[in-house]
C-alpha positions as a Python dict, from the first residue, in 0.01 Angstrom:
ca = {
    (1, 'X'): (0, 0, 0),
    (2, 'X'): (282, 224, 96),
    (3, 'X'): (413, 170, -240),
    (4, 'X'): (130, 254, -426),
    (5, 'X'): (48, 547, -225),
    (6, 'X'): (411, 696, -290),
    (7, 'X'): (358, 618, -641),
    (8, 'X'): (41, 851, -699),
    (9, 'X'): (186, 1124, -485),
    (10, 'X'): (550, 1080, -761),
    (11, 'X'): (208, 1129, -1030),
    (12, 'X'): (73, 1415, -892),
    (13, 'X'): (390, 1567, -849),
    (14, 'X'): (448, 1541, -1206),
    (15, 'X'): (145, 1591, -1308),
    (16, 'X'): (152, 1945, -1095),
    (17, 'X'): (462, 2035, -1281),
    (18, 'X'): (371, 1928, -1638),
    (19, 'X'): (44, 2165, -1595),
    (20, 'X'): (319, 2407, -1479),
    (21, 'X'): (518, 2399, -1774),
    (22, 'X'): (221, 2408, -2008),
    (23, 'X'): (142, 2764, -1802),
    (24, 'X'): (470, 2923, -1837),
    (25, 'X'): (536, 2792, -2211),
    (26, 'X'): (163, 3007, -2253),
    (27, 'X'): (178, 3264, -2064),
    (28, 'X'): (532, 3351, -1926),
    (29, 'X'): (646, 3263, -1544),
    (30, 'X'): (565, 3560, -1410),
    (31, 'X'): (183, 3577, -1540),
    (32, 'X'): (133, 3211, -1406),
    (33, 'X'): (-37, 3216, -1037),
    (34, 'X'): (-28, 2928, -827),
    (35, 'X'): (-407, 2908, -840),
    (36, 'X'): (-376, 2853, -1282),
    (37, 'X'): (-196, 2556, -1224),
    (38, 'X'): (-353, 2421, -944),
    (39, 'X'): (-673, 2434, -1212),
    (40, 'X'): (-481, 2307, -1508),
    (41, 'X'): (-365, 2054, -1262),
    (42, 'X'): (-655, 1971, -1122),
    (43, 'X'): (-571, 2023, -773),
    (44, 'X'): (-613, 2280, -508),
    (45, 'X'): (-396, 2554, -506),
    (46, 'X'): (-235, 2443, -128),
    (47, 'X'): (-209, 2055, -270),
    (48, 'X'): (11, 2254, -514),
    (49, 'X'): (204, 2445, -202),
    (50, 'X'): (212, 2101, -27),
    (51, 'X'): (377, 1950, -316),
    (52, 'X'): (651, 2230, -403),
    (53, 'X'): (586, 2543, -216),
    (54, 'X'): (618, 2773, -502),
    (55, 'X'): (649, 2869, -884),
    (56, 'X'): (1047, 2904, -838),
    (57, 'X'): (1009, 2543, -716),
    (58, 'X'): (830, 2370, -920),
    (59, 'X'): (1065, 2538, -1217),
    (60, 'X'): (1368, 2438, -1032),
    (61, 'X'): (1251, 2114, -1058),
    (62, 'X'): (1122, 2115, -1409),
    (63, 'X'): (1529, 2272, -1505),
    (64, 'X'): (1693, 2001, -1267),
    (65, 'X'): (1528, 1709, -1487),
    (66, 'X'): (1735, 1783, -1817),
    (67, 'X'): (2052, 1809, -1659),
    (68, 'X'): (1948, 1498, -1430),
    (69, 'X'): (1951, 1292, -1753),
    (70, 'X'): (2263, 1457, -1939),
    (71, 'X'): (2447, 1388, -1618),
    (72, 'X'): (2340, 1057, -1582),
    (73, 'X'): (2412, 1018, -1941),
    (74, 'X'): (2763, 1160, -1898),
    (75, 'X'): (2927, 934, -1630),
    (76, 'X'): (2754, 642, -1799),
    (77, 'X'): (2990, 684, -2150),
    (78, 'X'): (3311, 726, -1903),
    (79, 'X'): (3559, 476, -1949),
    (80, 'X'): (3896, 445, -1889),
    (81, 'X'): (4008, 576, -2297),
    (82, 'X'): (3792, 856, -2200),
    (83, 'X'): (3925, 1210, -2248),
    (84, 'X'): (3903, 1511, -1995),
    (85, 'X'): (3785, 1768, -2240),
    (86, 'X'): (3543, 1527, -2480),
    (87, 'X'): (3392, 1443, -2123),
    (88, 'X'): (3333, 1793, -2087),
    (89, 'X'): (3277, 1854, -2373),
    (90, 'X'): (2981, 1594, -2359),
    (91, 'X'): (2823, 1703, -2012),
    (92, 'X'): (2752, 2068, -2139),
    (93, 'X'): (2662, 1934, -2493),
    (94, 'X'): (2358, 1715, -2348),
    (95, 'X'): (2282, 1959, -2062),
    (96, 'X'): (2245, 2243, -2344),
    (97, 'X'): (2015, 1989, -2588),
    (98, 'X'): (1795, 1888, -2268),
    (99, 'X'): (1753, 2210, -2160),
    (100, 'X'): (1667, 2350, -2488),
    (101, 'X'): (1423, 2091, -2552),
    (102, 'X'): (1275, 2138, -2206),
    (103, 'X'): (1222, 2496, -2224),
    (104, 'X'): (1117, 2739, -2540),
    (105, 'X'): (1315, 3079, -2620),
    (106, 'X'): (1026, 3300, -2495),
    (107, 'X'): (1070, 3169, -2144),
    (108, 'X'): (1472, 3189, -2118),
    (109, 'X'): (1453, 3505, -2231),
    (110, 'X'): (1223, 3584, -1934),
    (111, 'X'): (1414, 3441, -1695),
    (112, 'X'): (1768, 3510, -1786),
    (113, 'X'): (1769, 3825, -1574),
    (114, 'X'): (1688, 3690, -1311),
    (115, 'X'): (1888, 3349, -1329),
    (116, 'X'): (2226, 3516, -1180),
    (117, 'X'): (2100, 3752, -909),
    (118, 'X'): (1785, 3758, -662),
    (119, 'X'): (1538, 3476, -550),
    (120, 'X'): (1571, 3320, -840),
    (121, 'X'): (1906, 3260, -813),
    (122, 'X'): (1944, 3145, -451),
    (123, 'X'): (1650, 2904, -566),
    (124, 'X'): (1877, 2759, -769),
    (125, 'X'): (2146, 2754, -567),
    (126, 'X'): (2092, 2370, -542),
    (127, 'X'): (2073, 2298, -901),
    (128, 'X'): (2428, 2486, -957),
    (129, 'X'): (2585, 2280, -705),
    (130, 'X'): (2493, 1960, -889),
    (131, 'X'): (2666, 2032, -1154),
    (132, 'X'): (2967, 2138, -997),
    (133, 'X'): (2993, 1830, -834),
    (134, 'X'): (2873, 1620, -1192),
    (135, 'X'): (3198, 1838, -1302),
    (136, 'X'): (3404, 1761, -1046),
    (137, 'X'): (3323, 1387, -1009),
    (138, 'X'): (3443, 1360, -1392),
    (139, 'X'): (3774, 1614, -1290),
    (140, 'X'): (3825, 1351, -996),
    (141, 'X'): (3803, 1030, -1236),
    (142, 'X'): (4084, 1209, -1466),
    (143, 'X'): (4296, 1234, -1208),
    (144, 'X'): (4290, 900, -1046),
    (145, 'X'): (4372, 766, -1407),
    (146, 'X'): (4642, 1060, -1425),
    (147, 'X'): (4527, 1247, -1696),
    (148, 'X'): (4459, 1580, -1495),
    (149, 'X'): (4732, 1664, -1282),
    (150, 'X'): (4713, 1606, -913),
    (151, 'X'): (4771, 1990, -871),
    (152, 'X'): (4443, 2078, -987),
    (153, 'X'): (4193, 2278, -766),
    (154, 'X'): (3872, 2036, -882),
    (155, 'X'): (3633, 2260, -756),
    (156, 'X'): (3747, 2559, -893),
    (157, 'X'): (3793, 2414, -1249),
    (158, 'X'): (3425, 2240, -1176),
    (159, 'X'): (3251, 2581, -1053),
    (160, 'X'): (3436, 2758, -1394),
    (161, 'X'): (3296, 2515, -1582),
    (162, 'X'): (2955, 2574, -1449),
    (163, 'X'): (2971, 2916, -1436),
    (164, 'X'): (3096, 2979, -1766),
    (165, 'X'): (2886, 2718, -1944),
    (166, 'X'): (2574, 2912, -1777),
    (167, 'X'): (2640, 3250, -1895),
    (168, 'X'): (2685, 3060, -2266),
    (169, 'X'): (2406, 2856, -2244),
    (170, 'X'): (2171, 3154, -2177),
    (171, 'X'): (2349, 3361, -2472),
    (172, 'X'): (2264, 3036, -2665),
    (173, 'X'): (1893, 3015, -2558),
    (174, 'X'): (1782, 3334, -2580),
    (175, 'X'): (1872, 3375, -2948),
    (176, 'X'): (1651, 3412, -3219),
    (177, 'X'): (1768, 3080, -3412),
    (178, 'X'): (2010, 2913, -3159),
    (179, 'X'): (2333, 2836, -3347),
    (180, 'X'): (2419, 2505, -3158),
    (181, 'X'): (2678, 2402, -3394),
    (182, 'X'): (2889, 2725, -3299),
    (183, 'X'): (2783, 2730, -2926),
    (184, 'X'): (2921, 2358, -2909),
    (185, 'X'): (3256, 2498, -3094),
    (186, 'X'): (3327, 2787, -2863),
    (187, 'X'): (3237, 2579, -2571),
    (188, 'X'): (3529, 2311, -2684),
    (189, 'X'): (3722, 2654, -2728),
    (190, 'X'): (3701, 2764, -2413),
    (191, 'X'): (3691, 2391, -2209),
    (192, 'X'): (4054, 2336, -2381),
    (193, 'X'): (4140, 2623, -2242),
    (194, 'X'): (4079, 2517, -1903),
    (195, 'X'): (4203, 2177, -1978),
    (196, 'X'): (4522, 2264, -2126),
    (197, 'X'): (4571, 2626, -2006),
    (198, 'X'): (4787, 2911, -2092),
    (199, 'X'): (5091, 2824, -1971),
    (200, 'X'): (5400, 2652, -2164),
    (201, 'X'): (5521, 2365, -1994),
}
């Protein structure tokens, strides 16, 4: 029974946030009110606060789900031929396809001002630190098999990577007629950068 009942509330979760989406794809974020998709849901507007609390919520989670599965994807294709900057390369590739197939232009336009700075931005203070550590975990596996020097602040390459690969990402989105092809060569631009650096050995 336990199971089951866990398994409709996982429904109505998604179901919540699917209604959600369907809102803020119409109508923009910030025109969406709790009590729209509690009726598009069809739920009450607290079942909707008992569920995720809030609109930043529920978009935090419908943002975390792309990256989820490119991240998932990512350290399933490591292997020990693997390379540090085609592993890269391939984490920000799938979390910039998922993410542009989860969201339309309209709506990363609207929120790209307020993705850096503000509410918003603490809200997703969670979300960034997943993918530091997705970043770092593949940093760590280069450097147990030796291809990324011991010397190497992890974290700080991992929270460039994220970093950087936002403020791209958004560039990317917001376009009229996203250019992936050139996003996905200045982002192996700039990740050999920070795999090879500047210096001359």
């Amino acid at each position: 029974m336990t199971g089951l009942r866990e398994r409709q509330k996982e429904q109505r979760r998604h179901d919540i946030a699917q209604a959600a989406l369907a809102l803020f794809k119409a109508n923009g974020f910030a025109a969406t009110t709790l009590e729209q998709i509690a009726s598009q849901a069809g739920v009450s507007a607290p079942t909707v606060v008992n569920y995720f609390g809030g609109k930043q919520e529920i978009l935090l989670t419908l943002l975390k789900a792309p990256d989820e599965q490119a991240m998932s994807e990512a350290r399933a294709n490591l292997g020990e031929n693997s390379d540090p900057l085609e592993a890269l390369c391939e984490l920000e590739g799938l979390m910039t396809r998922y993410q542009l197939q989860a969201m339309p232009a309209s709506l990363w336009r609207e929120l790209a001002p307020y993705l850096f700075t503000g509410e918003l931005a603490e809200a997703f203070g969670p979300w960034n630190a997943a993918v530091v550590e997705a970043a770092r975990s593949l940093l760590v596996h280069f450097q147990q098999l030796g291809k990324v020097r011991s010397s190497v602040d992890v974290e700080v390459a991992a929270t460039l990577f994220n970093q950087y690969a936002n403020l791209a990402f958004i560039r990317l989105a917001t376009e009229g007629e996203p250019d992936r092809e050139a996003h996905a060569r200045h982002m192996r631009s700039v990740l050999g950068l920070i795999c090879h650096g500047m210096l001359s050995e």
